[in-house]
Short mmCIF file of C-alpha atoms in Angstrom, two decimals:
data_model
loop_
_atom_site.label_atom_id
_atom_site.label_comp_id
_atom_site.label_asym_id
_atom_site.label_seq_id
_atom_site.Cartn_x
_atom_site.Cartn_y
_atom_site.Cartn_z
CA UNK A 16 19.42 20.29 -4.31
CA UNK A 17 17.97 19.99 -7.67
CA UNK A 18 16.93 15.98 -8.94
CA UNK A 19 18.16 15.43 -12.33
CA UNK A 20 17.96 12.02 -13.89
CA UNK A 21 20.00 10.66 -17.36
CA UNK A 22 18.47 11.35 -20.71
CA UNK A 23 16.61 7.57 -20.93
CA UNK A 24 14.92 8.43 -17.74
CA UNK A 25 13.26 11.72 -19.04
CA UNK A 26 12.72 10.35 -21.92
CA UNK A 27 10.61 7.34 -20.46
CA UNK A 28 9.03 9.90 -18.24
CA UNK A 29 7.93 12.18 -21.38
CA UNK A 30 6.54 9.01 -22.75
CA UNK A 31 4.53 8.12 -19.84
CA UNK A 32 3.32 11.34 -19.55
CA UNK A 33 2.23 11.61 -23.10
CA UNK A 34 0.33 8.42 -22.77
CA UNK A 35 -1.73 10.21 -19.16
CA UNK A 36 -2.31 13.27 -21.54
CA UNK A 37 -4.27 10.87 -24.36
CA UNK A 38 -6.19 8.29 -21.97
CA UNK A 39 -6.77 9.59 -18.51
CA UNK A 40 -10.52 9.39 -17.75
CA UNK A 41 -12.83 11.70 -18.03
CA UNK A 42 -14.25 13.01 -14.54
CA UNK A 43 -17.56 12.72 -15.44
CA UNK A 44 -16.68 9.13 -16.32
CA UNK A 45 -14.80 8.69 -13.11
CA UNK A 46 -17.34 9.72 -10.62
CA UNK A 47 -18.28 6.45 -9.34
CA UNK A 48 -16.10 6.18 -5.85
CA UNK A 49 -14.57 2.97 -4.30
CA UNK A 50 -16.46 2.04 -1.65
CA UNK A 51 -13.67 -0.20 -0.32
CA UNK A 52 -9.94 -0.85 -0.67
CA UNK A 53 -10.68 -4.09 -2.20
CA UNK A 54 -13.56 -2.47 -4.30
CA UNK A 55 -12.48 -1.67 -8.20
CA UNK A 56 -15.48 0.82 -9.97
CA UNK A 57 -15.87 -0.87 -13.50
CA UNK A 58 -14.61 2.38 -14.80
CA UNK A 59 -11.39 1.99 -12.82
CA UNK A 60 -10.80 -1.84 -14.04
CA UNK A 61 -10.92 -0.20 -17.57
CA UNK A 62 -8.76 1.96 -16.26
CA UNK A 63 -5.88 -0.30 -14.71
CA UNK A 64 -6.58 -3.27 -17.79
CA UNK A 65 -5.03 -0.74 -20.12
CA UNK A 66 -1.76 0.36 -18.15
CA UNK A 67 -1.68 -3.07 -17.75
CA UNK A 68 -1.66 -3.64 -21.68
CA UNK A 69 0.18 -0.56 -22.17
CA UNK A 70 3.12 -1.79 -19.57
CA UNK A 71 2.41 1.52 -17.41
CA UNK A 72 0.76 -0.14 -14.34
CA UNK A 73 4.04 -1.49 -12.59
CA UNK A 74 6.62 -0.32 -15.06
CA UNK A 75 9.13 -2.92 -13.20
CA UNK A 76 7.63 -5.75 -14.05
CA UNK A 77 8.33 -7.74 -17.23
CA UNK A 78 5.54 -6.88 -19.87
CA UNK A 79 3.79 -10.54 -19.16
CA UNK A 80 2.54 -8.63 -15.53
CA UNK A 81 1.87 -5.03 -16.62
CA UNK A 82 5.03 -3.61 -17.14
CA UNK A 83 8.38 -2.89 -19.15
CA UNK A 84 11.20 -4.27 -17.45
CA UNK A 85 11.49 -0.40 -16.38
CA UNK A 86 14.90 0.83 -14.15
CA UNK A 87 14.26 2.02 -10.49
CA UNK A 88 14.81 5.59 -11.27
CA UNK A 89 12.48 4.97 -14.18
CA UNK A 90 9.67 3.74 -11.91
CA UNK A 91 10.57 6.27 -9.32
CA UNK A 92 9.51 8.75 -12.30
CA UNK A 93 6.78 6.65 -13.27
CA UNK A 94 5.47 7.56 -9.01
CA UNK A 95 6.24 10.96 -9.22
CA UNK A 96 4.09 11.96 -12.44
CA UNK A 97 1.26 9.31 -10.89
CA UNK A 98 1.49 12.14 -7.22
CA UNK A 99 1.94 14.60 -8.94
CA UNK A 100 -1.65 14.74 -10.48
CA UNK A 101 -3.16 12.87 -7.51
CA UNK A 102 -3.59 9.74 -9.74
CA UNK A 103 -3.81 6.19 -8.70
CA UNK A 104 -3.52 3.57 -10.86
CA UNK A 105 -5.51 0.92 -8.91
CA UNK A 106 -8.11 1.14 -6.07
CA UNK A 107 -6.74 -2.32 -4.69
CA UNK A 108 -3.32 -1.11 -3.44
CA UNK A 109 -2.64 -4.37 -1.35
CA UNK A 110 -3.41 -6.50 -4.57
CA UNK A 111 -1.32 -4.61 -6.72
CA UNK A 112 2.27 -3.41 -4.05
CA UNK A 113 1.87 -6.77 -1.80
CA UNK A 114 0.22 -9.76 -2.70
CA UNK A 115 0.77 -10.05 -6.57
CA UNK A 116 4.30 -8.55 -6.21
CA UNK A 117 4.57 -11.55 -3.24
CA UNK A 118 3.28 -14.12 -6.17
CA UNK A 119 5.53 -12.98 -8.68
CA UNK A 120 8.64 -13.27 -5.94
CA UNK A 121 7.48 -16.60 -4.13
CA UNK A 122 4.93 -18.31 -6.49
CA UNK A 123 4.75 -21.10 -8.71
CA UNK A 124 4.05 -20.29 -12.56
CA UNK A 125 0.44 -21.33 -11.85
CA UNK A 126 0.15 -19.18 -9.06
CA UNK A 127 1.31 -16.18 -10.89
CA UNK A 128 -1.26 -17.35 -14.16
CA UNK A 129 -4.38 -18.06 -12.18
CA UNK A 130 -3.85 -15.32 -9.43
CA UNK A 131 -1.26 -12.66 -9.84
CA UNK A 132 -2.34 -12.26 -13.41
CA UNK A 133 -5.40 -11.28 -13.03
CA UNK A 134 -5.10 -9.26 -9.49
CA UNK A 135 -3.23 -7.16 -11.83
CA UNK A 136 -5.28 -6.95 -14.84
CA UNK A 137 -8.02 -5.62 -12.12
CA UNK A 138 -10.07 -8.87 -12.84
CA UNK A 139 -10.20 -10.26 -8.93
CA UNK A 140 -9.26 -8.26 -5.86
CA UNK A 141 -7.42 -9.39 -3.42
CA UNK A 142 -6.80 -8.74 0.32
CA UNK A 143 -4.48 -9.62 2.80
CA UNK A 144 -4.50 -11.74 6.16
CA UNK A 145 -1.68 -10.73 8.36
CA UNK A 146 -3.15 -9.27 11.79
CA UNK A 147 -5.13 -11.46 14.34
CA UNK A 148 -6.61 -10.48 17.57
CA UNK A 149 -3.55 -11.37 19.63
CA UNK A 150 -1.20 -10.56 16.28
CA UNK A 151 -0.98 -7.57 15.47
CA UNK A 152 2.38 -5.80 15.22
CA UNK A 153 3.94 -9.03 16.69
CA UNK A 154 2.69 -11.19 13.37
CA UNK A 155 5.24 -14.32 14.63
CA UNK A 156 2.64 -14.57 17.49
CA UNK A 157 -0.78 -15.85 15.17
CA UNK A 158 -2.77 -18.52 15.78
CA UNK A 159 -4.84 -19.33 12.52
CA UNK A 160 -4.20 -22.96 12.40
CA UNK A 161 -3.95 -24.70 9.22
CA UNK A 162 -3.36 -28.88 9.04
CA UNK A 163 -2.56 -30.43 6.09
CA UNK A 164 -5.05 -33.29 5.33
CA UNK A 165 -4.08 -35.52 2.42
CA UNK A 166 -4.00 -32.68 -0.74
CA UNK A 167 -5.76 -29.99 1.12
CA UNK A 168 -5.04 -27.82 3.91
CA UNK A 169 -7.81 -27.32 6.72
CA UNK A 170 -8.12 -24.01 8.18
CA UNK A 171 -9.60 -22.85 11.77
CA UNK A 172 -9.24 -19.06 13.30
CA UNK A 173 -9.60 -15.67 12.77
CA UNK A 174 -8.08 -12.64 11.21
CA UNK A 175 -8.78 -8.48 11.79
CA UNK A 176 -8.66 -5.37 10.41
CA UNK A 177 -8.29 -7.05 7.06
CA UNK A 178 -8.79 -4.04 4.32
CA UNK A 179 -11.41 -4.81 1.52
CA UNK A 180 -11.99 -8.60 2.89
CA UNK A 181 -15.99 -8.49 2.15
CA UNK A 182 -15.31 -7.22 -1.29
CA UNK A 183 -11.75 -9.11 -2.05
CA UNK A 184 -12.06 -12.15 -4.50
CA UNK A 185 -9.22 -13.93 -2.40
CA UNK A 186 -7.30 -13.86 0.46
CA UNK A 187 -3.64 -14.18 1.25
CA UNK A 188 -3.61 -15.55 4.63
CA UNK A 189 -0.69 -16.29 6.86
CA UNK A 190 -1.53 -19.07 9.25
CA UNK A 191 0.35 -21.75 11.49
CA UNK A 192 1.19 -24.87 9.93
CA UNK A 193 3.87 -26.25 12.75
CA UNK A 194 2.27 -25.40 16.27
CA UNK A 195 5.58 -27.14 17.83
CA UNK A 196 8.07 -24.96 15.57
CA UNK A 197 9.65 -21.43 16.81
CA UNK A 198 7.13 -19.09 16.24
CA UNK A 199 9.13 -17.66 13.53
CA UNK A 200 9.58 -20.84 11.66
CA UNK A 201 6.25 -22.52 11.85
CA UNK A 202 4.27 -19.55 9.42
CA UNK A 203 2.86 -20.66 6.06
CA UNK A 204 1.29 -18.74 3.29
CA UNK A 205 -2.42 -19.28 1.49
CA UNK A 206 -4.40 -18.48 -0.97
CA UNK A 207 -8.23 -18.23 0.03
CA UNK A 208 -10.49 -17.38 -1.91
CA UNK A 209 -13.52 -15.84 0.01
CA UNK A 210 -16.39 -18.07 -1.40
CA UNK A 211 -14.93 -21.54 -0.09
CA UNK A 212 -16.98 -22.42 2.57
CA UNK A 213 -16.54 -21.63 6.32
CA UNK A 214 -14.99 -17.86 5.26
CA UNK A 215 -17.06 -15.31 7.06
CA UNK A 216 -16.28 -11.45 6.34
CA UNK A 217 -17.52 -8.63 9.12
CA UNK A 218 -16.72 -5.54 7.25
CA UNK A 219 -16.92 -2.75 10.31
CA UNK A 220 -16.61 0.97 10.89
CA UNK A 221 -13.51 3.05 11.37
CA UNK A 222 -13.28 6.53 13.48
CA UNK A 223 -14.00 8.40 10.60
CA UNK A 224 -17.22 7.12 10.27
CA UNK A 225 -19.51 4.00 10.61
CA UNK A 226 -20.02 3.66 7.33
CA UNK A 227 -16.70 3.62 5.85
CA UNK A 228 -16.71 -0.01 5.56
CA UNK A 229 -12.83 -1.24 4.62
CA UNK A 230 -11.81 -2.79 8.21
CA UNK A 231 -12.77 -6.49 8.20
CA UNK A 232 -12.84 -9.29 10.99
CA UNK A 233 -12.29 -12.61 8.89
CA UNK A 234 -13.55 -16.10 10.48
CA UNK A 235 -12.03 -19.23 8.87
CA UNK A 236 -14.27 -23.00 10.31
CA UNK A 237 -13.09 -25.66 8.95
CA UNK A 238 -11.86 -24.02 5.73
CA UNK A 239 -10.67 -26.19 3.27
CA UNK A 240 -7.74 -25.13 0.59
CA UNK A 241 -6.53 -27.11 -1.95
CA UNK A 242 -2.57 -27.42 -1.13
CA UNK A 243 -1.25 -26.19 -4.54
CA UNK A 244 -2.51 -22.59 -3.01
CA UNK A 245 0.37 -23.04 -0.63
CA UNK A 246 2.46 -19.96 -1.38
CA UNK A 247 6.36 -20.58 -1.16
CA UNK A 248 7.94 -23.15 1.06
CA UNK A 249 5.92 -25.17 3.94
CA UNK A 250 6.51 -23.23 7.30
CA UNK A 251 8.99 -20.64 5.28
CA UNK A 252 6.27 -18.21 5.42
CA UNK A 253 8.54 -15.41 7.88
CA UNK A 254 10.63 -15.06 4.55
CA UNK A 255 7.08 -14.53 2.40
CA UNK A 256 5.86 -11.36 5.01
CA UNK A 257 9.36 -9.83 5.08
CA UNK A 258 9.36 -9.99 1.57
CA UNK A 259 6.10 -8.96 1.03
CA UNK A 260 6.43 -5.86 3.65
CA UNK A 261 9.66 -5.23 1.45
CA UNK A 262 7.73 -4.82 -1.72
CA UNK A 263 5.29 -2.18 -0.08
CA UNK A 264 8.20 0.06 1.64
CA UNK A 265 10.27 0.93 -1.44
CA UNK A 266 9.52 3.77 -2.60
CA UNK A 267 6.90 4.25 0.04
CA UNK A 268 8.55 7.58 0.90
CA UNK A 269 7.57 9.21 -2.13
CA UNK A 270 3.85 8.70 -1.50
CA UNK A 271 4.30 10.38 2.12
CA UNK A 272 6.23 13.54 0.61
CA UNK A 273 3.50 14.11 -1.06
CA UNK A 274 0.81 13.51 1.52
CA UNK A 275 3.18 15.87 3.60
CA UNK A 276 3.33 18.68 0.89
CA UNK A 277 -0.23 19.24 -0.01
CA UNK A 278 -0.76 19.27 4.01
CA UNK A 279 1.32 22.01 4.42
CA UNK A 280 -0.01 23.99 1.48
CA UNK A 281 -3.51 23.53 3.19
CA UNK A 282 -2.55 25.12 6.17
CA UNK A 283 -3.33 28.70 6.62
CA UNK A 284 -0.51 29.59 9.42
CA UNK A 285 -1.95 32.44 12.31
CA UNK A 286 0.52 33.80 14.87
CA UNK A 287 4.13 33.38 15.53
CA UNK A 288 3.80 29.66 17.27
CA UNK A 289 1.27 28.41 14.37
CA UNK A 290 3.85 29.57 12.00
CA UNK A 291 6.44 28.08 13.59
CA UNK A 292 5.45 24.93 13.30
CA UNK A 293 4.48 25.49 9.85
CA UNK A 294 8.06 25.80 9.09
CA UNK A 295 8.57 22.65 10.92
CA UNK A 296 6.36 21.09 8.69
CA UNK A 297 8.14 22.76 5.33
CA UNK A 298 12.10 21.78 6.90
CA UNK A 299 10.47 18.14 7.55
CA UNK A 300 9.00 17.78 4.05
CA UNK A 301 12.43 19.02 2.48
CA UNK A 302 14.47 16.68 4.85
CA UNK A 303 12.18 13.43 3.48
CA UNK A 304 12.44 14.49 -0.20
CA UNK A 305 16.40 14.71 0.59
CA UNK A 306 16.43 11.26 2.19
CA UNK A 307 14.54 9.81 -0.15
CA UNK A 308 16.69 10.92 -2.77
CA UNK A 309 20.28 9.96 -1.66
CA UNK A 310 18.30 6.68 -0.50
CA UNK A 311 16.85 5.82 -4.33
CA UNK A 312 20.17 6.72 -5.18
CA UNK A 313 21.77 4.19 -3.39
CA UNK A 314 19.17 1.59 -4.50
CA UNK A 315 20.16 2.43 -7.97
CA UNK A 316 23.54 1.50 -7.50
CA UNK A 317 22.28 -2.05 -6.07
CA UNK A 318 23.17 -0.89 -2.23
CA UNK A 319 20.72 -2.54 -0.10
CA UNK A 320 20.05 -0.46 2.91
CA UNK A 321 17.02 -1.42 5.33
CA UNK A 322 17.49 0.91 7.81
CA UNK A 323 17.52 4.27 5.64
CA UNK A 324 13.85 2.74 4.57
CA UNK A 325 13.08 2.36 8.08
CA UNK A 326 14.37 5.88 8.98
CA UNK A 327 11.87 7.29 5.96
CA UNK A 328 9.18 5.18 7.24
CA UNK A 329 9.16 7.03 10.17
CA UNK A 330 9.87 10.33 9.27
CA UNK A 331 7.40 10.58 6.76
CA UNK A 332 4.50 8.76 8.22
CA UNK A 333 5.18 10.91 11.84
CA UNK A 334 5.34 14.11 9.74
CA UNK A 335 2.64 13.15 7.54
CA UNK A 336 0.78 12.78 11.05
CA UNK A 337 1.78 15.92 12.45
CA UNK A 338 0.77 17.69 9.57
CA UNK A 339 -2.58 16.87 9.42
CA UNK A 340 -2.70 17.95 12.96
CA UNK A 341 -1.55 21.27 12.35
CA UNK A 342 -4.19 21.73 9.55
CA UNK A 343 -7.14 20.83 11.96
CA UNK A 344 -6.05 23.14 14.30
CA UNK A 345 -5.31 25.97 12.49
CA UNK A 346 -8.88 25.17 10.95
CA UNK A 347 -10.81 25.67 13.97
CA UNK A 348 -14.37 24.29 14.23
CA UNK A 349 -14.34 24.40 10.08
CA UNK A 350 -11.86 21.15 10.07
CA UNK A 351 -14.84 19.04 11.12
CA UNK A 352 -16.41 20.07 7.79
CA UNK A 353 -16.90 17.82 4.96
CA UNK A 354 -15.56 18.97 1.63
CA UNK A 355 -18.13 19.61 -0.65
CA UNK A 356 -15.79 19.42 -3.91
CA UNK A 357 -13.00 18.07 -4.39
CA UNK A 358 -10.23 19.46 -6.67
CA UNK A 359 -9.57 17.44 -10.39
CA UNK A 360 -9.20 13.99 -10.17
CA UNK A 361 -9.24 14.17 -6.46
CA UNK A 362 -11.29 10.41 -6.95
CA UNK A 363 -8.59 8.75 -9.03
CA UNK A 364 -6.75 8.39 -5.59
CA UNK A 365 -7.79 6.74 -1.97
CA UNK A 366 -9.69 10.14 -0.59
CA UNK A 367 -6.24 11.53 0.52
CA UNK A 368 -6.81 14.29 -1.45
CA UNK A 369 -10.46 15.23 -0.97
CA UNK A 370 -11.14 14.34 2.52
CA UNK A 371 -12.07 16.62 5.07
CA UNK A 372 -9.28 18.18 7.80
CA UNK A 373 -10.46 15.91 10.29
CA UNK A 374 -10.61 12.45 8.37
CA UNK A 375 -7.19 13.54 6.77
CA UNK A 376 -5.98 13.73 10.43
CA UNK A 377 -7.57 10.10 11.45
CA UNK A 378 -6.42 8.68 8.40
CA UNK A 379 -3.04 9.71 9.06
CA UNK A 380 -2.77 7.19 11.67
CA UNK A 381 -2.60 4.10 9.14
CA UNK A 382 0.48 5.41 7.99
CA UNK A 383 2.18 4.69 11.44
CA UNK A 384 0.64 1.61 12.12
CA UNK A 385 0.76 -0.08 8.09
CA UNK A 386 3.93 -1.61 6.54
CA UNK A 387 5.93 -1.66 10.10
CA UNK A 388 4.48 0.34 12.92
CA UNK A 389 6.68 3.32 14.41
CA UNK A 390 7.83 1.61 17.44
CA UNK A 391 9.23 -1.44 14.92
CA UNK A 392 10.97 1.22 13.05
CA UNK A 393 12.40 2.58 16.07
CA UNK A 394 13.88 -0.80 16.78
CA UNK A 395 15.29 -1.41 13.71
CA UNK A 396 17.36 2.17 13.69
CA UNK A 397 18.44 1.65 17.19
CA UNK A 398 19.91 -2.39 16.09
CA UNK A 399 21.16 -1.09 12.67
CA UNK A 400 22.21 2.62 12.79
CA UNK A 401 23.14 3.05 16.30
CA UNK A 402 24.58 0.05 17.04
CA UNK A 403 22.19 -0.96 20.08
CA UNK A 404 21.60 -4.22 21.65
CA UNK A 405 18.20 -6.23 20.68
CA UNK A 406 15.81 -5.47 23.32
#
């Protein structure tokens, strides 16, 4: 099966592509690395200001927030010639696909002029406070309490493996605002920023190494937050993560085809079993590029259909996985080897592209775990597509 979009579409994706041809950065001016996913090189806020101005950062939005009022296959094309030369249009992925996409769905009109604004125009960074100690997966269970004192809220507890905290600008922080509500109903959304007082960041190490600093604990004492950085409805805040999880899933797919492919043209297959599973790998990178497909299709038509994103999720993030296993095993001792180039523009994206086997491999982990682990995926196939009773 071949992809072919309508004339408009090709035309918007010559456009774009005519526009990456005149202004992509030089490497030599693009050498300076993030250092964190909350961590924008000045060269890269350049970078993102002018799709901003030029309506090419998120092509969906209205041109007031960085885009054109662009279709969904139009922004699907807009993806595909970003992947394609292993370009990323922002180093602060959260700000950009979750928490100003969450302002601009669930925020006042301040909100989206003081915060979303400028999260996209790459003048703050942003984070995001989901997972707790005791909340990880199961975000309904948190504990971060926040009271409501007068015109401010006052918040007490703790949040982990928060990407970017130490060098995020602000927060967006789900805490508890109704301790005697379901645990469902009693959520609310803030806005932090990390200089009020009582916000401690403890950027720490990951398994790739100790000094890849992105993993934060977050400690909130007696953190006060003025209430108009209440985001959405008191205690509506479920409605604010599912919508906000939403916004990162979309065309998430497309990102782990990708992935997938240049993993399987980095292996080197040796032996009948090693190139058996390389085929595995080739059939399962087809399947997701198939799925994907007939799934955007559907999207175009206005279908809504959760579980065929769930059913992506999965595949491509458990493929993606497998994949990188394959290539640091067919690597031998080499896979433990650090890269000592990395091919063009390798450093406009998050270090997909230009890691070494074995950090690939790690990293491929996060995609099972972020936007709805495996085992939630799993749960919502077996409720929606087979038909199963809830657990």
């Amino acid at each position: 099966m071949r992809l072919t979009f309508d004339e408009d579409v090709e035309k918007f994706r010559a456009e774009f592509v005519a526009f990456l041809h005149e202004h992509l950065p030089a490497e030599a001016e693009a050498a300076e690395r993030s250092r964190s996913s909350a961590h924008v090189p000045e060269w890269a806020r350049r970078w993102q200001r002018l799709l901003f101005d030029e309506g090419w950062l998120l092509p969906g939005n209205p041109p007031e927030f960085g885009g054109r009022n662009a279709s969904l296959l139009q922004q699907y094309v807009h993806l595909e010639e970003l992947a394609r030369r292993r370009i990323y249009h922002s180093f602060n992925p959260q700000g950009l696909g979750i928490i100003a996409a969450s302002l601009l769905s669930f925020g006042t009109e301040e909100q989206k002029r003081k915060w979303a604004a400028p999260i996209l125009r790459a003048e703050i960074t942003a984070a995001l406070g989901m997972s707790e100690p005791g909340a990880g997966s199961d975000l309904a269970s948190l504990k971060t309490r926040a009271t409501l004192q007068g015109d401010r809220f006052v918040v007490n507890g703790q949040k982990v493996w928060t990407s970017g905290a130490h060098d995020a600008d602000v927060l967006l922080t789900f805490v508890r605002t109704d301790p005697d509500a379901p645990k469902h109903k009693g959520i609310s959304v803030l806005l932090i920023p990390t200089d009020t007082p009582g916000v401690t960041r403890r950027p720490f190490g990951s398994i790739v190494s100790p000094e890849d600093l992105d993993f934060n604990e977050v400690f909130f004492s007696d953190v006060e937050v003025p209430a108009e950085n209440l985001v959405g409805p008191l205690n509506d805040g479920w409605r604010v993560a599912t919508g906000s999880l939403g916004h990162e899933r979309t065309l998430l797919w497309l990102n782990f085809a990708e992935r997938l492919e240049d993993l399987v043209r980095d292996m080197n297959p040796q032996g009948p079993l090693d190139r058996d599973r390389y085929a595995t790998l080739v059939m399962d990178a087809q399947a997701l590029r198939l799925l994907g497909s007939a799934a955007l299709a559907r999207a175009a038509r206005g279908e809504q259909d959760v579980a065929a994103l769930s059913v992506l999720k999965l595949l491509g993030s458990e493929a993606v996985q497998g994949a990188a296993e394959r290539a640091l095993e067919s690597s031998g001792p080499q896979g433990l080897e650090h890269p000592a180039t990395t091919a063009p523009f390798a450093h406009m994206n998050l270090d997909d592209f230009s890691a070494g086997r074995f950090e690939r491999y790690a990293r491929s982990f996060a995609g099972t775990i972020a936007g709805g682990t495996s085992e939630i995926q799993r749960s919502i196939i077996a409720e929606r597509v087979l038909g199963l009773p809830r657990g």
